[in-house]
CSV table of C-alpha atoms in Angstrom, one decimal:
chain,number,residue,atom,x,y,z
A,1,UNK,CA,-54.3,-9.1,29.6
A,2,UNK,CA,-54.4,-6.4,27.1
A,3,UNK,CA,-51.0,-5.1,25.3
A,4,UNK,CA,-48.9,-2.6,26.1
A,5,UNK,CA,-48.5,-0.7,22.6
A,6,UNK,CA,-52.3,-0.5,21.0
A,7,UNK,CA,-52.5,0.8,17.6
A,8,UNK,CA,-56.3,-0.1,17.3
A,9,UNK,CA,-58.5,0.9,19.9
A,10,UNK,CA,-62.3,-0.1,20.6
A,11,UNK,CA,-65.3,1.8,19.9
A,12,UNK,CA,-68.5,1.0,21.5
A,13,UNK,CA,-72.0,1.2,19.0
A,14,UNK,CA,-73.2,3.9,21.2
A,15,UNK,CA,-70.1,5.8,21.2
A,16,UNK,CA,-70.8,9.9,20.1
A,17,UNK,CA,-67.3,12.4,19.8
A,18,UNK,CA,-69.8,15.0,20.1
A,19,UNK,CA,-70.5,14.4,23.7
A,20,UNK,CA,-66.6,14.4,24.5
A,21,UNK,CA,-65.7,17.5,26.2
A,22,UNK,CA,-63.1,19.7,24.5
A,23,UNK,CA,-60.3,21.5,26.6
A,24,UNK,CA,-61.1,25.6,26.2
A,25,UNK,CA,-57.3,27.0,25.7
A,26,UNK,CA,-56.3,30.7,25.6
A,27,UNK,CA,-55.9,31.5,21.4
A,28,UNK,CA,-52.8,32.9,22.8
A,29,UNK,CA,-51.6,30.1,24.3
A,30,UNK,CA,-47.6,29.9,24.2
A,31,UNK,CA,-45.4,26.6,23.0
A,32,UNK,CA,-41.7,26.2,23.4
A,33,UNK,CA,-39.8,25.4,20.1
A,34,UNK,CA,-36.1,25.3,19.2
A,35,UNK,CA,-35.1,27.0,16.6
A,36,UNK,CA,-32.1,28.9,15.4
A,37,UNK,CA,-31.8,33.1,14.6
A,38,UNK,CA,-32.9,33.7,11.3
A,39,UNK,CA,-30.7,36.6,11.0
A,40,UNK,CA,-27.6,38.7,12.6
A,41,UNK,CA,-29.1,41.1,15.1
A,42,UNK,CA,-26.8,43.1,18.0
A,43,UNK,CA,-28.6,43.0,21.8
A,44,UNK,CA,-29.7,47.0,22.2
A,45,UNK,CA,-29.5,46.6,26.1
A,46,UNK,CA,-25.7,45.3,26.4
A,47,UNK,CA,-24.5,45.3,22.4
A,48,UNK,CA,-24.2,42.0,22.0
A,49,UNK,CA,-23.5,40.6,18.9
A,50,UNK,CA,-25.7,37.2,18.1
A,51,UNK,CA,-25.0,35.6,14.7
A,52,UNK,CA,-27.4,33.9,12.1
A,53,UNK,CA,-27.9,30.4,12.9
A,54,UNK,CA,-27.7,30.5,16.9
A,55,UNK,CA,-29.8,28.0,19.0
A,56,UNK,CA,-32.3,29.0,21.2
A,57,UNK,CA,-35.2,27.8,23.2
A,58,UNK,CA,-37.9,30.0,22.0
A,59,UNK,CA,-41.3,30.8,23.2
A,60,UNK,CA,-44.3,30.6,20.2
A,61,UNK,CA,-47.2,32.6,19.8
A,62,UNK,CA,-49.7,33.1,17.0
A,63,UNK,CA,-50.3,37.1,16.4
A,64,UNK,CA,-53.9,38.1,17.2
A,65,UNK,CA,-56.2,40.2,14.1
A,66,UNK,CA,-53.0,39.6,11.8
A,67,UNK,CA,-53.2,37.7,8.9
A,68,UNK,CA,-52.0,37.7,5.4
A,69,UNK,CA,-53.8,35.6,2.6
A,70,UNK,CA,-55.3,33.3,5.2
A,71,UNK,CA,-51.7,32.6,6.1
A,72,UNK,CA,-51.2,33.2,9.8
A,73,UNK,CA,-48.2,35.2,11.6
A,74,UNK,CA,-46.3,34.0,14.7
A,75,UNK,CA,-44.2,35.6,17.0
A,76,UNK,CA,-41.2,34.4,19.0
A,77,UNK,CA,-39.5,35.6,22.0
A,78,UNK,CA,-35.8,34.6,22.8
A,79,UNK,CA,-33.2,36.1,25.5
A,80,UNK,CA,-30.1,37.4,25.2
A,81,UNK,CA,-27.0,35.2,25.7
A,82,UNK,CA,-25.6,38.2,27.4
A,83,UNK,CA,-27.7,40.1,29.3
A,84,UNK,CA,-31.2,37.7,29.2
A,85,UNK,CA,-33.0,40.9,27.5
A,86,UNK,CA,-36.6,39.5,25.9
A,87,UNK,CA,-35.7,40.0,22.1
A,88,UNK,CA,-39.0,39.4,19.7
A,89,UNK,CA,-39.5,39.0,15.6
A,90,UNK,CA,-42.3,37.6,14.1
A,91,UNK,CA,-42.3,36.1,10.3
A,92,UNK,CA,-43.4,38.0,7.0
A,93,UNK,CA,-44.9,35.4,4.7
A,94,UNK,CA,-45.0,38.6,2.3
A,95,UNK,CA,-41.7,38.4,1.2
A,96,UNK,CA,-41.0,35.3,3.1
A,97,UNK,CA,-38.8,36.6,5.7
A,98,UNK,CA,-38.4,37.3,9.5
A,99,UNK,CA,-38.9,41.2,10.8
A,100,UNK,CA,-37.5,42.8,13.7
A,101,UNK,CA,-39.7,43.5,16.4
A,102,UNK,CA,-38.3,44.6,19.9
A,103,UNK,CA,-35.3,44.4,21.8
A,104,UNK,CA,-32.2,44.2,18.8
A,105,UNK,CA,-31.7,45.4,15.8
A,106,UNK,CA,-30.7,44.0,12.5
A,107,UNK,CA,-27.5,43.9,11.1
A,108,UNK,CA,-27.2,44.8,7.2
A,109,UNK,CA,-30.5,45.9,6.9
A,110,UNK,CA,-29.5,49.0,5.2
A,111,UNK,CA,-29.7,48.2,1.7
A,112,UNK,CA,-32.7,46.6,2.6
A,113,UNK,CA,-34.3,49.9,3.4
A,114,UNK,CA,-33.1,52.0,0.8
A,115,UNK,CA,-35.1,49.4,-1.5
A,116,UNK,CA,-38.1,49.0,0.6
A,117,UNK,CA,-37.7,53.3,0.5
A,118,UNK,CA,-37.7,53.1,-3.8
A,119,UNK,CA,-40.6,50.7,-3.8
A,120,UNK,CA,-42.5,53.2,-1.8
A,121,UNK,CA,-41.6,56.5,-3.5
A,122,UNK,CA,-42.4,54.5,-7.0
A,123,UNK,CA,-45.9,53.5,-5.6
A,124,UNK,CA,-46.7,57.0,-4.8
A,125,UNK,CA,-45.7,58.1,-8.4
A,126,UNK,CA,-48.1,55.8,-9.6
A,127,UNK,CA,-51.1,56.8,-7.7
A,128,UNK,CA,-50.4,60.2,-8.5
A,129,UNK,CA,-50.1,59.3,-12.4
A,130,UNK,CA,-53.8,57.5,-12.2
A,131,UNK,CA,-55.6,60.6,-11.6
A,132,UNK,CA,-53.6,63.7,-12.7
A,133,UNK,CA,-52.8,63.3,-16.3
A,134,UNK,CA,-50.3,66.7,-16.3
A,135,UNK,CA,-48.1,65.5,-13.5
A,136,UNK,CA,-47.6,62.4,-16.2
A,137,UNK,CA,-46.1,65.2,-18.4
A,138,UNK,CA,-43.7,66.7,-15.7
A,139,UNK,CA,-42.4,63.6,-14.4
A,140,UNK,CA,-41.3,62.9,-18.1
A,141,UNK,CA,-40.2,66.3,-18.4
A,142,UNK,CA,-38.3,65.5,-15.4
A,143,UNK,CA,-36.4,62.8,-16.3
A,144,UNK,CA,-35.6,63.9,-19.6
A,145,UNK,CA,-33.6,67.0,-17.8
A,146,UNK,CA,-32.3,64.8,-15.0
A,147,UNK,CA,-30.8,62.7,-17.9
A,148,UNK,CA,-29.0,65.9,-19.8
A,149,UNK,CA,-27.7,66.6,-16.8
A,150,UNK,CA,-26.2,63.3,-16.1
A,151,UNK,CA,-24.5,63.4,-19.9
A,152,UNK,CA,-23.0,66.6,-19.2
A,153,UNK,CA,-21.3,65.9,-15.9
A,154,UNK,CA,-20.0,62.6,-17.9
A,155,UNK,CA,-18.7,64.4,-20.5
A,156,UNK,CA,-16.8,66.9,-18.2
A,157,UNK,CA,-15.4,63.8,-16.6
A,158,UNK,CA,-13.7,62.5,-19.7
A,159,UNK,CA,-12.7,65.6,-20.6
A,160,UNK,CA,-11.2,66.5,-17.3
A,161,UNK,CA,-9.4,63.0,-17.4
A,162,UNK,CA,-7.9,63.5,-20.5
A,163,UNK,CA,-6.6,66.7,-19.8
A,164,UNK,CA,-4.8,65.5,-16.4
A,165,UNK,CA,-3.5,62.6,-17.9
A,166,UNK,CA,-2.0,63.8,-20.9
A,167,UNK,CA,-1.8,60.3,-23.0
A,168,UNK,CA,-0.7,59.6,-26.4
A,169,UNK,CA,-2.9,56.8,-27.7
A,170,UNK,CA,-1.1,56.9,-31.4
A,171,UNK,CA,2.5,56.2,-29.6
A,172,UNK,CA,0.9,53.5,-27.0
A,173,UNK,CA,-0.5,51.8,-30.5
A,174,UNK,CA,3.5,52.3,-32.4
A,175,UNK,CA,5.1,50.7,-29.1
A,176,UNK,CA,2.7,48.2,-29.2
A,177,UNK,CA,3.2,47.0,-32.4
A,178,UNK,CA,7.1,47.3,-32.2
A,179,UNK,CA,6.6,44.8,-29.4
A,180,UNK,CA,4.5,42.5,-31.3
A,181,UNK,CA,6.9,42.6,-33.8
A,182,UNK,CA,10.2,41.7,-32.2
A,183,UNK,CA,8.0,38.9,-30.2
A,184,UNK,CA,7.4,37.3,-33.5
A,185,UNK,CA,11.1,37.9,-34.6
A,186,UNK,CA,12.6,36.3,-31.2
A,187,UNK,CA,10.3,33.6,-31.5
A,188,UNK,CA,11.4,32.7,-34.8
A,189,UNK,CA,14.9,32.9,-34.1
A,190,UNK,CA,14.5,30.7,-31.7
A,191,UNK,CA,12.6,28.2,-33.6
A,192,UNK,CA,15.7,28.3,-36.5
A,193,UNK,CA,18.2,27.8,-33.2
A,194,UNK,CA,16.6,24.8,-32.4
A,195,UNK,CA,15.9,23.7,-35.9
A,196,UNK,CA,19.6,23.9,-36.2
A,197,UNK,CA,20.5,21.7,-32.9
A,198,UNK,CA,18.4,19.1,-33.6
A,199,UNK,CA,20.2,18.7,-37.5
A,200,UNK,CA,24.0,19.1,-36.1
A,201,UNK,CA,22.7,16.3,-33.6
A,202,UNK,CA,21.1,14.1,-36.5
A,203,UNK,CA,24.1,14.8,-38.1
A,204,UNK,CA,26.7,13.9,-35.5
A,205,UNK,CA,24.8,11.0,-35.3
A,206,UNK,CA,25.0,9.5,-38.3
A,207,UNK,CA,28.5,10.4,-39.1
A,208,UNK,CA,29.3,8.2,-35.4
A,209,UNK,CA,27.0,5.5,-36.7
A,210,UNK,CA,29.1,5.6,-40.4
A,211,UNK,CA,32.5,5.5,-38.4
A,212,UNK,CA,31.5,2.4,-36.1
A,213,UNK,CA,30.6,0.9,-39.4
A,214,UNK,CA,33.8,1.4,-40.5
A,215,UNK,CA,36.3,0.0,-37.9
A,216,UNK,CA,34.3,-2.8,-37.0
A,217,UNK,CA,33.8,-4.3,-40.5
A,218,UNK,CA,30.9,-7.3,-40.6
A,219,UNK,CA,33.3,-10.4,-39.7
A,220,UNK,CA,32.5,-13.6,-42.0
A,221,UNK,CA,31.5,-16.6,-40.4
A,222,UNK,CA,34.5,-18.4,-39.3
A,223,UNK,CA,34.4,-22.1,-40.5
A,224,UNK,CA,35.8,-24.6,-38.7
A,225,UNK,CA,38.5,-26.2,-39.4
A,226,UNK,CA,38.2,-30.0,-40.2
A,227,UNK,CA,40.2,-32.1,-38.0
A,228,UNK,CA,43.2,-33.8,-39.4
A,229,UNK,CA,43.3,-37.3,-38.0
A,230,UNK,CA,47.5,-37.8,-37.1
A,231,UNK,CA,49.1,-39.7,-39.6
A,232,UNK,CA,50.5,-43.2,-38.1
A,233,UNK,CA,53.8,-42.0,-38.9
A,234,UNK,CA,54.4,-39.5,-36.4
A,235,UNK,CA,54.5,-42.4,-33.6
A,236,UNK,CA,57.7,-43.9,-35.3
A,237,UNK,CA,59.6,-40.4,-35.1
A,238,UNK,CA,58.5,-40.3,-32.2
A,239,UNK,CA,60.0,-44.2,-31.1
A,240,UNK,CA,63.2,-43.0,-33.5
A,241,UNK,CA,63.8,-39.6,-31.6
A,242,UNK,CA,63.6,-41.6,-28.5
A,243,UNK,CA,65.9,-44.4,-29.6
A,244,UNK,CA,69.3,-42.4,-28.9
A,245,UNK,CA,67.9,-42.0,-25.1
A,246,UNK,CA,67.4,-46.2,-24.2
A,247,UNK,CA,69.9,-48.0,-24.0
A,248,UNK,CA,70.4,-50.9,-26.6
A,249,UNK,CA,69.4,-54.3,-26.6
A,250,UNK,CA,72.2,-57.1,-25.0
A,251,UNK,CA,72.6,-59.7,-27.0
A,252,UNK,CA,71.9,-63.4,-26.4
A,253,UNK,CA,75.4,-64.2,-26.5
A,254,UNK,CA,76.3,-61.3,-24.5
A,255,UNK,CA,74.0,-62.7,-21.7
A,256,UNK,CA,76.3,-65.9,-21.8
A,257,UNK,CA,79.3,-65.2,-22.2
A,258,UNK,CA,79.1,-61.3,-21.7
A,259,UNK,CA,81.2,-58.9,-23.7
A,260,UNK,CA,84.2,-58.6,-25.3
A,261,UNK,CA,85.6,-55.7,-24.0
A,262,UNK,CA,84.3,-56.5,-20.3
A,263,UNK,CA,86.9,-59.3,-19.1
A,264,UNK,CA,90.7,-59.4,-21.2
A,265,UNK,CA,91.0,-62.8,-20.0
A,266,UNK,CA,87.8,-64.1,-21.9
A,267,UNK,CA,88.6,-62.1,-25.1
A,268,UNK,CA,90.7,-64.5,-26.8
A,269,UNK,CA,88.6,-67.2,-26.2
A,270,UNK,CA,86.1,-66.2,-29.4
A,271,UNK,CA,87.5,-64.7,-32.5
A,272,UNK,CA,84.6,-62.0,-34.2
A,273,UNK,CA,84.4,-63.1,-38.0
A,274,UNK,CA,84.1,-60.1,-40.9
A,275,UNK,CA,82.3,-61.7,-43.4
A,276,UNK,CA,79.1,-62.2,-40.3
A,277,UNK,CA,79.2,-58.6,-39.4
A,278,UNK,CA,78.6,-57.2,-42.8
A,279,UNK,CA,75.7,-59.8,-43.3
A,280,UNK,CA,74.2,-59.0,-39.9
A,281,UNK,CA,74.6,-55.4,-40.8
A,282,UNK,CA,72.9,-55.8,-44.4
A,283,UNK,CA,70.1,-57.7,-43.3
A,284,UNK,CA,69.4,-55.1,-40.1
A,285,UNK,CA,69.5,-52.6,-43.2
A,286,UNK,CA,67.0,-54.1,-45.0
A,287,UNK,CA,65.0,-55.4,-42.0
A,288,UNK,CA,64.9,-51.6,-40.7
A,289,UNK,CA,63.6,-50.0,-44.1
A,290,UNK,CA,60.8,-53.0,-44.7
A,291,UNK,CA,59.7,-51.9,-40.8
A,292,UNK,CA,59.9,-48.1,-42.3
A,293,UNK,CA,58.2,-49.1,-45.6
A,294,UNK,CA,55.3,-51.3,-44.3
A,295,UNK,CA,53.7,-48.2,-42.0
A,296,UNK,CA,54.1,-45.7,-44.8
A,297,UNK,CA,52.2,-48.2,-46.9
A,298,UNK,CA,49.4,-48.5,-44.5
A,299,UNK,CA,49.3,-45.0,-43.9
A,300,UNK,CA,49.0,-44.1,-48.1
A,301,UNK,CA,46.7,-46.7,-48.9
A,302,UNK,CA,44.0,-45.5,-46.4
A,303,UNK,CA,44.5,-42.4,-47.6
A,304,UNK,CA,43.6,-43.2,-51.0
A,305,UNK,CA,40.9,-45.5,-50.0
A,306,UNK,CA,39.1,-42.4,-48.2
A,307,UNK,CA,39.5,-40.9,-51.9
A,308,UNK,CA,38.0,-43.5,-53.7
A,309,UNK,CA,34.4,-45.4,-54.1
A,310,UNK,CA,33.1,-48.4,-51.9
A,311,UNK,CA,34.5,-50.7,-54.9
A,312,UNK,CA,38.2,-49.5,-54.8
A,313,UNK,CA,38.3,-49.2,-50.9
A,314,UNK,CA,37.8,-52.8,-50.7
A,315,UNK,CA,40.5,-53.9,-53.1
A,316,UNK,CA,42.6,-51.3,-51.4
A,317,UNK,CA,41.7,-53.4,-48.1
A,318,UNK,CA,42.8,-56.3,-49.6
A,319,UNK,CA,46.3,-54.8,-50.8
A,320,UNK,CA,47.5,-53.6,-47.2
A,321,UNK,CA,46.3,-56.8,-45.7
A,322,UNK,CA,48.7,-58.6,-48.0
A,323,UNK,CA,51.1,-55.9,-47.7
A,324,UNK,CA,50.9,-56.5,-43.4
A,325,UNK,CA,51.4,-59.8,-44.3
A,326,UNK,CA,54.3,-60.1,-46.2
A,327,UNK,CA,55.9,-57.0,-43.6
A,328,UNK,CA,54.8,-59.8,-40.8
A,329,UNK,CA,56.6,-62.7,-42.5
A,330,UNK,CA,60.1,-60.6,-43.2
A,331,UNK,CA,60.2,-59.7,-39.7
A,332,UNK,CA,59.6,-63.6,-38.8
A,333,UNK,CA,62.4,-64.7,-41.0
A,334,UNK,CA,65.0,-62.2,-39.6
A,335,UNK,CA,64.1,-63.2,-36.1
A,336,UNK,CA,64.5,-67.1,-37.2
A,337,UNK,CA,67.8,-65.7,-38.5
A,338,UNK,CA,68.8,-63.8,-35.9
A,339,UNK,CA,68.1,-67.3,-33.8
A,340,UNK,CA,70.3,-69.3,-35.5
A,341,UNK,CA,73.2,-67.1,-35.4
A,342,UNK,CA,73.1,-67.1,-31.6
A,343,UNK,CA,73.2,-71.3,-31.5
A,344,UNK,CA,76.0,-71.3,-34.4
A,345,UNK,CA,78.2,-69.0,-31.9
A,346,UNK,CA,76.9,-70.6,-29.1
């Protein structure tokens, strides 16, 4: 089974072309294209208008015993979208365009007719110049006249014109300048207006900068303060201004037998001696200022030794650990003292 699209066909040996029989068509013979108006034409049976680039379905046909440079012409018929009139143009390969044949006429074709009129008039002036060498000489005599004529009416023109319009160039040129001038001298004015802003606001400026300066003077860095360790001393005024407040101490003879004063019946019983109550007083005197002395002491041998060297903070040790000691042992003795009182009145 052969294929359906064949590119490549077979040809027997004995195959001839000449012995194929051609089809005999008319030279006239029609074809229908689509193509669009060349140009703007108007319908001359109804007056319709029918612009450049319009569709149609055309009829083409190639012009008999009309040819130009071996090129040939071709002629299309297309109807009105009005009226269905037959409208025909046919192509100019001569100056490769389209021309107007029967049933509508072109629009703006009139320039093109006043040129196509020039071209003809200056082709006949030609021919005429090849053979006749005087008619040379009058056509330059001609023109030559034509163009005097032409200057003249010009200069009546001007003329007229300035007479009608009565204008005085040398005052148009004074108010001119006078313009110029005061342009320049406005736009300098305000160049020195602005000049003068932008100083007064430099200025202001740096006399606001100069008076911040001023009231917030550069502050030196604050140093710290170094802390002062409390001396050991302020807990004893502290224990003496609270003293007054508590209430004292009962004796050990007080616990016993209780006090004097308390019962009147008991009071005669023991008999207070003088000479014991300015000892006791005397030796809670002296008691007292060795508790008083032995913290101050302390308190101004440390002091010194964080004064001194490595060498004379030891041996500064060694002098308030004798001086603890000795406060330690006087405050033993007065309690042993204090002891035996309380079993002699017992």
């Amino acid at each position: 089974m052969s294929e359906r699209k064949v590119l490549n066909k077979y040809y027997p040996p004995d195959f001839d072309p000449s012995k194929i029989p051609k089809l005999k068509l008319p030279k006239d013979r029609q074809y229908v294209v689509r193509l669009m108006a060349p140009f703007n034409m108007r319908c001359k049976t109804c007056g319709e208008y029918i612009y450049k680039g319009k569709k149609f379905n055309a009829r083409k046909e190639t012009v008999q015993n009309e040819v130009y440079l071996g090129l040939p012409i071709f002629r299309f018929y297309i109807k009105c979208t009005r009226c269905l009139a037959e409208i025909t143009f046919k192509t100019d390969p001569e100056n490769t365009d389209y021309v107007m044949e029967h049933g509508a006429t072109r629009n703006f074709q009139a320039e093109k007719l006043l040129e196509e009129q020039e071209k003809q008039i200056q082709k006949e002036r030609e021919d005429e110049e090849l053979n006749n060498p005087m008619k040379i000489l009058e056509n330059r005599t001609k023109d030559s006249k034509m163009e005097m004529e032409v200057l003249e009416n010009l200069q009546e023109l001007k003329e007229l014109n300035q007479r009608q319009a009565n204008v005085d160039f040398e005052g148009m040129l004074l108010e001119y300048q006078k313009y110029e001038e005061d342009r320049k001298r406005k736009q300098e004015e305000d160049d020195e207006r602005e000049m003068k802003s932008m100083l007064e606001s430099a200025h202001t400026k740096r006399i606001l900068e100069d008076s911040d300066s001023d009231e917030e003077p550069l502050k030196p860095p604050c140093k710290l303060k170094p802390k002062v360790p409390p001396k050991p001393t302020d807990i004893l005024n502290e224990q003496n201004t609270d003293r007054p407040n508590k209430k004292l101490k009962p004796e050990s003879w007080e616990k016993s037998v209780g006090k004097l004063t308390g019962n009147p019946h008991l009071s005669g019983l023991v008999v207070k001696k003088a000479q014991t109550k300015k000892a006791d007083s005397s030796n809670l005197s002296k008691s007292d200022s060795v508790q008083k002395d032995c913290p101050t002491r302390l308190v101004t041998e440390i002091q010194n030794s964080m004064a001194l060297p490595a060498s004379a903070v030891l041996s500064s040790a060694a002098q308030v650990q004798k001086a603890s000691a000795v406060c330690n042992s006087s405050l033993s003795l007065l309690g042993a003292y204090s002891d035996s009182e309380g079993s002699n009145s017992d």
